Coordinates of C-alpha atoms in Angstrom, one line a residue:
M10 CA -19.1 13.4 -14.3
T11 CA -21.4 11.8 -11.8
P12 CA -19.8 8.7 -10.4
R13 CA -21.8 5.5 -10.6
T14 CA -21.4 1.8 -9.8
V15 CA -22.3 -0.8 -12.4
R16 CA -23.1 -4.1 -10.8
I17 CA -23.7 -6.8 -13.3
N18 CA -25.1 -9.0 -10.5
S19 CA -26.4 -6.9 -7.6
L20 CA -27.5 -8.3 -4.2
C21 CA -27.6 -7.1 -0.7
P22 CA -24.2 -7.9 0.8
V23 CA -25.8 -10.1 3.5
H24 CA -26.9 -12.5 0.8
V25 CA -23.8 -12.4 -1.3
A26 CA -21.9 -15.3 0.2
C27 CA -24.7 -17.9 0.5
V28 CA -26.5 -17.1 -2.8
G29 CA -23.3 -16.4 -4.6
A30 CA -21.6 -19.7 -3.6
L31 CA -24.5 -21.5 -5.3
L32 CA -24.2 -19.4 -8.4
W33 CA -20.5 -19.9 -8.6
S34 CA -20.9 -23.7 -8.4
A35 CA -23.6 -23.6 -11.0
L36 CA -21.4 -21.5 -13.4
L37 CA -18.5 -23.9 -12.9
G38 CA -20.7 -26.9 -13.6
A39 CA -22.1 -25.3 -16.7
G40 CA -18.6 -25.1 -18.2
C41 CA -18.1 -21.3 -17.9
N42 CA -14.6 -20.5 -19.1
P43 CA -13.3 -17.4 -17.2
Q44 CA -10.0 -17.6 -19.2
R45 CA -11.5 -17.2 -22.7
E46 CA -10.3 -14.6 -25.1
I47 CA -12.4 -11.4 -25.2
H48 CA -13.3 -9.4 -28.3
L49 CA -14.7 -6.0 -27.5
N50 CA -16.1 -5.1 -30.9
L51 CA -16.4 -1.5 -30.1
G52 CA -17.1 -0.3 -33.6
P53 CA -16.4 3.1 -35.2
T54 CA -18.9 5.0 -33.0
V55 CA -16.9 4.7 -29.9
R56 CA -14.6 7.7 -29.6
R57 CA -10.9 7.0 -28.9
P58 CA -9.1 9.5 -26.7
P59 CA -5.7 10.9 -27.6
A60 CA -4.1 8.9 -24.7
A61 CA -5.3 6.3 -22.3
V62 CA -3.7 4.4 -19.3
V63 CA -4.5 0.9 -18.2
L64 CA -3.3 0.2 -14.7
F65 CA -2.9 -3.4 -13.4
F66 CA -2.9 -3.2 -9.6
V67 CA -2.2 -6.7 -8.1
D68 CA -2.6 -6.9 -4.3
G69 CA 0.2 -8.7 -2.6
M70 CA 2.4 -9.4 -5.7
D71 CA 5.6 -10.5 -4.1
L72 CA 8.6 -9.3 -6.1
Q73 CA 10.9 -12.2 -5.0
T74 CA 8.5 -14.9 -6.1
M75 CA 7.6 -13.0 -9.3
E76 CA 11.2 -12.7 -10.3
L77 CA 11.7 -16.4 -9.8
L78 CA 8.9 -17.1 -12.2
R79 CA 10.1 -14.6 -14.7
T80 CA 13.6 -16.1 -14.9
T81 CA 12.1 -19.4 -15.7
G82 CA 9.7 -18.0 -18.4
Q83 CA 6.5 -18.7 -16.5
L84 CA 5.1 -15.2 -16.9
P85 CA 5.1 -14.8 -20.7
N86 CA 2.5 -12.1 -21.1
I87 CA 4.2 -9.8 -18.5
D88 CA 7.6 -10.5 -20.0
H89 CA 6.3 -9.7 -23.5
L90 CA 4.6 -6.5 -22.6
F91 CA 6.9 -5.1 -19.9
E92 CA 10.3 -6.6 -20.5
D93 CA 10.5 -7.0 -24.3
N94 CA 8.5 -3.8 -24.9
G95 CA 8.6 -1.8 -21.7
I96 CA 10.5 -0.5 -18.7
E97 CA 11.1 -1.9 -15.3
V98 CA 11.8 0.1 -12.2
Q99 CA 14.8 -1.7 -10.7
H100 CA 14.1 -0.8 -7.1
A101 CA 10.5 0.2 -6.5
V102 CA 9.2 0.7 -3.0
T103 CA 5.7 1.0 -1.5
S104 CA 4.9 3.2 1.5
I105 CA 5.3 2.5 5.2
P106 CA 3.4 0.5 6.5
A107 CA 3.4 -2.1 3.8
V108 CA -0.3 -2.9 4.0
T109 CA -3.2 -2.7 1.5
Y110 CA -5.5 0.1 2.5
A111 CA -2.7 2.5 3.4
N112 CA -1.0 1.9 0.0
T113 CA -4.1 1.7 -2.1
V114 CA -4.9 5.3 -1.0
S115 CA -1.2 6.2 -1.6
L116 CA -1.4 4.7 -5.1
F117 CA -4.5 6.8 -6.0
T118 CA -3.5 10.1 -4.3
G119 CA 0.3 10.2 -4.7
C120 CA 0.6 10.9 -1.0
F121 CA 2.3 8.9 1.9
P122 CA 0.0 7.4 4.6
G123 CA 1.2 10.1 7.0
T124 CA -0.1 12.7 4.6
H125 CA -3.4 11.2 3.7
G126 CA -4.1 9.6 7.1
I127 CA -5.0 6.1 6.2
V128 CA -2.1 4.5 8.1
G129 CA -3.2 0.9 8.0
N130 CA -6.0 -1.6 7.4
T131 CA -7.0 -0.7 10.9
W132 CA -6.2 2.5 12.8
F133 CA -7.1 4.5 15.9
D134 CA -7.5 8.3 16.0
P135 CA -6.6 9.7 19.5
R136 CA -8.5 13.0 18.8
D137 CA -12.0 11.5 18.6
L138 CA -11.0 8.0 20.1
R139 CA -12.3 6.5 16.9
A140 CA -11.0 3.1 15.6
V141 CA -11.7 1.6 12.2
D142 CA -11.2 -1.8 10.6
Y143 CA -11.6 -2.0 6.9
I144 CA -11.3 -5.8 6.7
T145 CA -15.0 -6.4 7.0
L146 CA -17.8 -6.8 4.5
R147 CA -19.6 -3.9 6.2
D148 CA -16.8 -1.4 6.3
Y149 CA -14.4 -2.1 3.5
L150 CA -15.7 0.8 1.4
T151 CA -15.7 3.3 4.2
V152 CA -12.1 4.1 3.5
N153 CA -13.3 6.5 0.8
Q154 CA -14.8 8.7 3.6
D155 CA -11.7 8.7 5.8
F156 CA -9.3 10.8 3.7
T157 CA -9.6 14.2 2.0
H158 CA -6.8 14.3 -0.5
K159 CA -8.0 14.0 -4.1
T160 CA -7.8 10.7 -5.9
I161 CA -6.6 10.4 -9.4
Y162 CA -10.2 9.9 -10.4
E163 CA -11.2 13.2 -8.8
M164 CA -8.2 14.9 -10.5
L165 CA -9.8 13.7 -13.8
D166 CA -13.4 14.4 -12.8
D167 CA -14.3 15.7 -16.2
R168 CA -12.9 12.6 -17.9
L169 CA -14.2 9.1 -18.3
T170 CA -12.4 6.9 -15.7
F171 CA -13.1 3.2 -14.8
N172 CA -12.4 1.4 -11.6
V173 CA -12.7 -2.4 -11.7
H174 CA -13.3 -4.0 -8.3
C175 CA -11.0 -1.8 -6.2
P176 CA -12.5 -0.7 -2.9
T177 CA -10.7 2.7 -3.0
R178 CA -12.8 4.2 -5.8
R179 CA -13.9 7.7 -4.8
G180 CA -14.4 9.9 -7.8
A181 CA -14.3 7.1 -10.4
A182 CA -16.8 7.9 -13.2
V183 CA -17.7 4.2 -13.5
T184 CA -17.0 1.5 -11.0
L185 CA -17.5 -2.1 -12.3
D186 CA -18.3 -4.5 -9.5
N187 CA -19.7 -8.0 -9.4
P188 CA -20.5 -8.6 -5.7
V189 CA -22.4 -11.9 -6.2
L190 CA -19.7 -13.8 -8.1
K191 CA -16.9 -12.1 -6.1
G192 CA -18.6 -12.9 -2.8
A193 CA -19.2 -16.5 -4.1
A194 CA -15.6 -17.0 -4.9
F195 CA -14.4 -15.6 -1.5
A196 CA -17.0 -17.8 0.3
V197 CA -15.6 -21.0 -1.1
Q198 CA -12.0 -19.6 -1.1
R199 CA -11.6 -19.7 -4.8
Y200 CA -9.4 -16.6 -4.8
A201 CA -7.8 -17.2 -8.2
N202 CA -11.3 -17.2 -9.7
V203 CA -11.8 -13.6 -8.3
D204 CA -8.8 -12.5 -10.3
E205 CA -10.2 -14.3 -13.4
L206 CA -13.4 -12.4 -12.8
V207 CA -11.5 -9.1 -12.7
G208 CA -9.7 -9.9 -15.9
G209 CA -12.9 -10.9 -17.6
T210 CA -14.5 -7.6 -16.6
I211 CA -12.8 -6.0 -19.7
E212 CA -15.8 -7.3 -21.5
E213 CA -18.1 -5.1 -19.3
V214 CA -15.7 -2.2 -19.9
G215 CA -16.4 -2.6 -23.6
W216 CA -20.1 -2.7 -23.0
V217 CA -20.1 0.5 -21.0
A218 CA -17.7 2.2 -23.4
W219 CA -20.0 1.3 -26.3
Y220 CA -23.0 2.8 -24.3
E221 CA -21.0 5.9 -23.5
K222 CA -19.6 6.1 -27.1
R223 CA -16.1 6.7 -25.8
W224 CA -13.2 4.8 -24.3
P225 CA -12.0 5.7 -20.8
E226 CA -8.8 7.7 -20.4
L227 CA -8.0 5.7 -17.2
L228 CA -8.9 2.1 -16.6
V229 CA -7.8 0.4 -13.3
H230 CA -8.0 -3.4 -12.8
Y231 CA -7.6 -4.4 -9.2
F232 CA -6.7 -8.1 -8.5
P233 CA -7.3 -9.1 -4.8
G234 CA -6.9 -12.8 -5.1
V235 CA -3.1 -13.1 -5.0
D236 CA -2.9 -11.5 -1.5
E237 CA -5.5 -13.9 -0.1
I238 CA -3.6 -16.9 -1.5
G239 CA -0.4 -15.5 -0.1
H240 CA -2.0 -15.3 3.4
T241 CA -3.5 -18.8 3.1
Y242 CA -0.6 -20.7 1.6
G243 CA 2.5 -18.5 1.7
A244 CA 4.4 -16.8 -1.1
N245 CA 6.7 -19.8 -1.5
S246 CA 3.9 -22.2 -2.2
H247 CA 2.8 -23.9 -5.4
E248 CA -0.6 -22.2 -4.9
Y249 CA 0.9 -18.7 -4.8
R250 CA 3.1 -19.4 -7.9
E251 CA 0.0 -20.6 -9.7
A252 CA -1.8 -17.4 -8.6
L253 CA 0.9 -15.3 -10.3
R254 CA 0.7 -17.4 -13.4
N255 CA -3.0 -16.7 -13.4
I256 CA -2.4 -13.0 -13.1
D257 CA -0.2 -13.3 -16.1
R258 CA -3.0 -14.9 -18.1
Q259 CA -5.5 -12.2 -17.0
I260 CA -3.1 -9.4 -18.0
G261 CA -2.7 -11.1 -21.4
R262 CA -6.4 -11.2 -21.9
V263 CA -6.9 -7.5 -21.1
V264 CA -3.9 -6.3 -23.2
R265 CA -4.9 -8.3 -26.2
A266 CA -8.5 -7.1 -26.1
V267 CA -7.4 -3.4 -25.7
Q268 CA -4.7 -3.7 -28.4
R269 CA -7.0 -5.3 -31.0
E270 CA -9.5 -2.4 -30.7
K271 CA -6.8 0.4 -30.9
V272 CA -8.8 2.1 -28.1
A273 CA -6.6 5.3 -28.1
D274 CA -3.9 7.0 -30.2
R275 CA -1.5 6.3 -27.3
V276 CA -2.1 3.5 -24.8
Y277 CA 0.2 3.1 -21.7
F278 CA 0.2 0.0 -19.5
I279 CA 1.3 0.0 -15.9
L280 CA 1.8 -2.9 -13.5
T281 CA 2.4 -2.5 -9.8
S282 CA 1.5 -3.8 -6.3
D283 CA 0.9 -2.5 -2.8
H284 CA 3.3 -4.7 -0.8
G285 CA 5.4 -7.9 -0.9
H286 CA 4.6 -11.1 0.9
V287 CA 6.7 -12.9 3.5
P288 CA 6.2 -16.6 4.2
A289 CA 5.4 -17.1 7.9
D290 CA 6.8 -19.6 10.4
P291 CA 4.0 -20.6 12.9
E292 CA 6.7 -21.1 15.5
R293 CA 7.9 -17.5 15.2
V294 CA 5.0 -15.5 16.6
I295 CA 5.6 -12.6 19.0
D296 CA 2.8 -12.1 21.6
L297 CA 3.0 -8.3 21.8
T298 CA -0.1 -8.1 24.0
A299 CA 1.4 -10.4 26.6
F300 CA 4.7 -8.5 26.6
L301 CA 3.0 -5.2 27.2
K302 CA 0.9 -6.7 30.0
D303 CA 3.6 -8.8 31.7
R304 CA 6.8 -6.7 31.2
C305 CA 5.5 -3.2 30.9
R306 CA 2.7 -3.7 33.4
L307 CA 0.1 -2.1 31.1
R308 CA -3.6 -2.7 31.0
V309 CA -3.8 -3.3 27.3
A310 CA -7.0 -3.1 25.2
T311 CA -7.6 -4.4 21.7
T312 CA -10.8 -4.2 19.6
A313 CA -11.7 -7.5 21.2
D314 CA -11.4 -6.1 24.7
A315 CA -13.1 -2.8 23.9
P316 CA -15.4 -3.3 20.9
A317 CA -17.2 -0.1 21.6
V318 CA -14.1 1.8 20.3
I319 CA -15.2 0.7 16.8
T320 CA -19.0 0.3 17.3
A321 CA -19.9 3.2 19.6
A322 CA -21.4 6.2 17.9
S323 CA -20.4 8.8 20.5
R324 CA -17.0 9.9 21.7
E325 CA -18.2 9.6 25.3
A326 CA -19.0 5.9 24.8
R327 CA -15.6 5.3 23.2
R328 CA -13.9 7.1 26.1
A329 CA -15.8 5.0 28.6
A330 CA -14.7 1.8 26.8
L331 CA -11.0 2.9 27.0
E332 CA -11.1 4.3 30.5
P333 CA -10.0 1.0 32.2
F334 CA -6.9 0.7 29.9
D335 CA -3.4 2.2 29.6
A336 CA -2.8 1.3 26.0
F337 CA -4.7 0.4 22.9
L338 CA -3.0 -2.1 20.6
V339 CA -4.0 -1.8 17.0
D340 CA -3.4 -4.9 14.9
A341 CA -2.4 -2.7 12.0
S342 CA -1.0 -5.7 10.2
H343 CA 0.6 -9.0 11.1
R344 CA 4.2 -7.6 10.9
H345 CA 3.4 -4.1 12.0
G346 CA 2.3 -3.4 15.6
V347 CA 0.9 0.0 16.6
I348 CA 0.5 1.0 20.3
H349 CA -1.5 4.1 21.4
L350 CA -0.8 5.1 25.0
R351 CA -3.0 6.9 27.5
D352 CA -1.4 10.2 28.6
H353 CA -1.0 11.1 32.3
D354 CA -4.3 13.1 32.1
G355 CA -6.3 10.4 30.3
W356 CA -7.3 9.6 26.7
G357 CA -7.8 12.2 24.0
R358 CA -4.4 13.4 22.9
R359 CA -0.9 12.1 22.2
P360 CA 1.0 11.3 25.4
A361 CA 4.0 13.3 26.6
L362 CA 7.5 12.0 25.6
D363 CA 8.3 11.0 29.2
R364 CA 5.2 8.7 29.2
I365 CA 6.4 6.9 26.1
Q366 CA 9.9 6.4 27.6
H367 CA 8.6 5.1 30.9
V368 CA 6.6 2.5 29.0
L369 CA 9.6 1.5 26.9
F370 CA 12.0 1.4 29.9
P371 CA 9.8 0.2 32.8
G372 CA 12.9 -0.3 34.9
G373 CA 13.8 3.4 34.7
E374 CA 17.2 2.7 33.0
F375 CA 17.1 4.7 29.7
S376 CA 20.5 3.5 28.3
G377 CA 20.6 0.7 25.8
P378 CA 17.7 -0.7 23.7
P379 CA 14.2 -1.1 25.2
D380 CA 13.4 -4.6 26.4
L381 CA 10.9 -5.0 23.5
C382 CA 13.9 -4.7 21.1
R383 CA 15.6 -7.6 22.8
I384 CA 12.9 -10.0 21.7
R385 CA 14.1 -12.1 18.8
G386 CA 12.2 -11.2 15.6
I387 CA 11.8 -7.4 16.4
A388 CA 13.5 -5.4 13.6
L389 CA 12.8 -1.9 14.8
L390 CA 10.9 0.1 17.3
C391 CA 10.0 3.8 16.6
H392 CA 8.3 6.7 18.2
A393 CA 8.0 10.4 17.6
D394 CA 10.6 12.4 19.5
G395 CA 9.2 15.9 19.1
P396 CA 8.4 17.9 15.9
D397 CA 10.3 16.6 12.8
R398 CA 12.1 14.0 14.9
V399 CA 11.6 10.2 15.2
R400 CA 13.7 8.0 17.5
I401 CA 14.3 4.4 16.3
Y402 CA 15.7 1.5 18.2
S403 CA 17.2 -1.8 16.9
R404 CA 18.6 -4.6 19.0
R405 CA 22.0 -2.9 18.9
E406 CA 21.6 0.8 19.0
S407 CA 19.3 3.8 18.6
A408 CA 19.2 6.9 16.5
V409 CA 17.2 10.0 15.9
I410 CA 16.0 10.8 12.4
E411 CA 15.4 14.5 11.8
R412 CA 13.7 16.5 9.1
R413 CA 14.3 20.1 8.3
L414 CA 12.3 22.4 6.1
P415 CA 13.7 25.2 3.9
A416 CA 14.7 28.2 5.8
S417 CA 13.2 30.6 3.2
D418 CA 9.5 30.9 2.8
P419 CA 8.6 28.1 5.3
D420 CA 4.9 28.9 5.1
K421 CA 4.7 28.1 1.4
P422 CA 2.9 24.8 0.8
E423 CA 5.6 23.5 -1.5
H424 CA 8.2 23.5 1.3
A425 CA 7.3 20.0 2.3
T426 CA 8.5 18.6 -1.0
L427 CA 11.9 20.3 -0.4
A428 CA 12.5 18.8 3.1
E429 CA 15.8 17.3 4.0
Y430 CA 16.5 14.4 6.4
R431 CA 19.4 13.0 8.3
I432 CA 20.3 10.5 11.0
A433 CA 21.5 12.9 13.7
P434 CA 25.0 12.5 15.2
D435 CA 25.2 11.3 18.8
A436 CA 26.9 13.2 21.6
A437 CA 30.3 11.9 20.5
G438 CA 29.7 13.2 16.9
R439 CA 29.3 9.7 15.5
V440 CA 26.3 8.9 13.3
P441 CA 24.6 5.8 14.7
D442 CA 23.6 3.1 12.2
P443 CA 20.7 0.9 13.5
L444 CA 19.6 0.5 9.9
R445 CA 23.0 -1.1 8.9
Y446 CA 23.5 1.2 6.0
R447 CA 27.2 1.3 6.3
R448 CA 27.5 -2.3 5.2
H449 CA 26.0 -1.1 1.8
G450 CA 28.8 1.4 1.4
L451 CA 26.9 4.4 2.7
A452 CA 29.3 5.6 5.4
D453 CA 30.1 8.8 3.6
F454 CA 26.5 9.4 2.8
L455 CA 25.5 9.2 6.4
T456 CA 28.4 11.4 7.6
A457 CA 27.5 14.0 5.0
G458 CA 24.3 14.6 7.0
W459 CA 21.3 16.2 5.3
H460 CA 19.9 14.8 2.1
G461 CA 16.7 15.3 0.1
S462 CA 13.9 12.6 0.2
R463 CA 14.7 11.3 -3.3
D464 CA 18.4 11.1 -2.5
W465 CA 17.6 8.8 0.5
L466 CA 15.4 6.7 -1.8
A467 CA 18.2 6.3 -4.4
A468 CA 20.9 5.6 -1.8
T469 CA 18.9 3.0 0.3
A470 CA 16.5 1.4 -2.2
D471 CA 18.6 -1.8 -2.3
T472 CA 19.2 -2.1 1.4
E473 CA 17.4 -4.1 4.1
F474 CA 15.4 -1.0 5.1
P475 CA 14.7 0.8 1.8
D476 CA 13.7 4.4 1.9
F477 CA 13.1 4.2 5.6
V478 CA 14.6 7.5 6.8
P479 CA 12.2 10.0 5.0
Q480 CA 9.2 7.7 5.1
I481 CA 9.2 7.1 8.9
V482 CA 9.2 10.8 9.6
E483 CA 6.4 11.4 7.1
Y484 CA 4.5 8.5 8.7
F485 CA 4.4 10.1 12.1
D486 CA 2.9 13.3 10.7
S487 CA -0.5 11.6 11.2
V488 CA -1.9 11.5 14.7
R489 CA -3.3 8.1 13.7
A490 CA 0.2 6.7 13.3
G491 CA 0.4 5.6 16.9
D492 CA 2.8 6.4 19.8
V493 CA 5.0 3.4 19.5
V494 CA 5.4 1.4 16.3
V495 CA 7.1 -2.0 16.1
F496 CA 8.2 -3.8 12.9
T497 CA 9.2 -7.5 12.7
S498 CA 12.1 -9.1 10.9
G499 CA 12.7 -12.3 9.0
D500 CA 9.6 -14.5 9.0
Y501 CA 8.4 -13.3 12.4
A502 CA 4.9 -11.9 12.9
F503 CA 2.5 -10.9 15.7
T504 CA 0.0 -13.6 14.8
G505 CA 0.2 -17.2 13.7
H506 CA -3.1 -17.4 11.8
H507 CA -1.6 -17.1 8.3
A508 CA 1.0 -18.8 6.2
G509 CA 2.1 -15.5 4.8
N510 CA 2.2 -11.9 6.1
H511 CA 3.4 -8.4 5.3
G512 CA 3.5 -4.9 6.8
S513 CA 7.0 -4.5 8.1
A514 CA 9.6 -1.9 7.0
V515 CA 12.1 -4.5 5.7
R516 CA 13.0 -5.2 2.1
R517 CA 10.7 -8.0 1.2
D518 CA 7.6 -6.2 2.6
L519 CA 8.4 -2.9 1.0
R520 CA 9.9 -3.8 -2.4
I521 CA 7.2 -4.1 -5.2
P522 CA 7.1 -4.7 -8.9
M523 CA 6.6 -1.7 -11.1
F524 CA 6.6 -1.7 -14.9
F525 CA 5.6 0.7 -17.6
A526 CA 5.0 0.2 -21.3
G527 CA 3.6 2.4 -24.1
P528 CA 4.5 4.8 -26.9
G529 CA 7.9 6.5 -26.6
L530 CA 9.1 4.0 -24.1
K531 CA 11.7 1.6 -25.5
G532 CA 11.8 -2.1 -24.5
D533 CA 14.2 -4.0 -22.3
A534 CA 15.1 -0.9 -20.3
E535 CA 15.0 0.2 -16.7
I536 CA 15.1 3.2 -14.4
P537 CA 16.8 2.9 -11.0
C538 CA 14.1 3.6 -8.4
A539 CA 10.6 4.9 -7.7
R540 CA 7.8 4.9 -5.2
I541 CA 4.2 3.8 -5.3
V542 CA 3.3 7.5 -4.8
D543 CA 4.9 8.3 -8.2
V544 CA 2.2 6.5 -10.2
V545 CA -0.4 9.3 -10.0
P546 CA 1.8 12.1 -11.3
T547 CA 3.2 9.7 -14.0
I548 CA -0.4 8.9 -15.2
L549 CA -1.2 12.6 -15.4
Q550 CA 1.9 13.1 -17.5
M551 CA 1.0 10.3 -19.8
L552 CA -2.4 11.7 -20.3
G553 CA -1.0 15.2 -20.9
R554 CA -3.0 16.4 -17.8
D555 CA -0.2 17.1 -15.2
D556 CA -1.6 20.6 -14.9
R557 CA -4.3 19.1 -12.7
L558 CA -1.8 19.2 -9.8
E559 CA -1.2 22.9 -10.0
D560 CA -4.1 24.0 -7.7
L561 CA -3.8 21.1 -5.3
P562 CA -1.6 20.8 -2.1
P563 CA 1.8 19.3 -3.0
I564 CA 1.8 15.5 -3.2
D565 CA 4.7 13.2 -2.2
G566 CA 5.1 11.5 -5.6
V567 CA 7.0 12.8 -8.7
G568 CA 6.2 12.2 -12.3
L569 CA 8.5 9.6 -13.9
L570 CA 7.7 10.1 -17.6
P571 CA 10.8 12.1 -18.5
Q572 CA 12.9 9.3 -16.8
L573 CA 11.0 6.6 -18.6
Q574 CA 11.5 8.3 -21.9
T575 CA 15.3 8.3 -21.4
A576 CA 15.6 4.9 -19.7
V577 CA 18.8 3.0 -20.1
D578 CA 19.1 -0.6 -21.5
R579 CA 19.1 -3.4 -18.9

């Protein structure tokens, strides 16, 4: 099908904020009710598919705060659909790093960021010296040009698929957007109204379905407002809790509208998010730029120091902008710092390992943790240590994480899905434990050595660093990943501009809600663990179209439908 965007109110983005703010105020004054019940009235001429999936994708839906509201009965629609009549993933994790654009692409491709290459909301590519920043009105849609792996929409390119408001939309048959009202709400910081707008778009879905004379097999509703409220007020705030209650109302509106119309023989509902949200302490800010300048004696550039790295059209201009600097610091997120280093011979390739070590240990003493790890609030520091190896440092000790591929037929593309990982023993034969897995009863697991990716997920999903071992190796498969990556702990961040942040590799950042409901799935049940990359193959299984993966390169996710169909009671 030919993808198209339907804009109910369409204006040039330059005019969205100013004109839209007036429109939004006028609509509120006129008594517009964005929470009204919606009746689709499709009629008998709209063809219902054999199966359909409705995916609710809530940006920044913090699991800890959500669970607090659920235990006190404040999310009745979610509980009715997914607890009473559905299945919860007990320990679901997003991808490293826990930021929106990296994981939106992971959600829609079934691949880790290191596989698809979108490693953050901002990133730098040392090959062409190109930097991007998606958090702008001008560039937020360019993410669709920056990865090549197929999206779920492209896998279903002969089917009717709908994307509602999500910026990662490549291949969707229909994208429903409302830039005027959405821009208006953002302009006046009425983020909850954006989510109400997304929920209400189910009415436009009905209009287009009536015009097309068929209901979509896949319908994605993306809610961006919760994340903005988390950044503005923090995940422990009254405003954030009300934002989650608002999401519950919007999900209820959509579900009731869909169920009334019996839009398919089988309808599955999925609810998930891209990352958690950690309340910030304005007193606990780590000035990474100052440390690199003062302690490491580096000439550090950011996009503010070298704006041509983003704006210049030619590689030569970008190289000239970087020439006076030793390091380029990418503000990949507020709890995830990425450092690209100039090699001995200049910019244009990954630096040699000795270059990284001399930056981390400026005094020349390579024993013990780097000085950066001694700063309170730093959880982990990581860098690639050769092919299939990543060295990680905590405040107490370091370790090398290794990956090995099957010895037989290593050139087959499916070998990557069969990789095994371990924390390598040190010179004395002891397995270091900077991730503190032993306190979770995993001493024998660590000593046993090599384990598959899903085994690491199952063993560590409920620890402080869930699923870290396989994911950090996969992350560094991308040259955009950076030369040194730093994650914060607790409520520390690299900026003090927000009341809430995310992006680290610790539990609250990485753990996400994940629920499934639909035919053949019993209520009040659970499965133990899953990843955000598992959603794509699971949707294909639900639609009976998992054969669409056969001619594609292997993805990192696995289909969960067989597990869901045999889920155990809570």
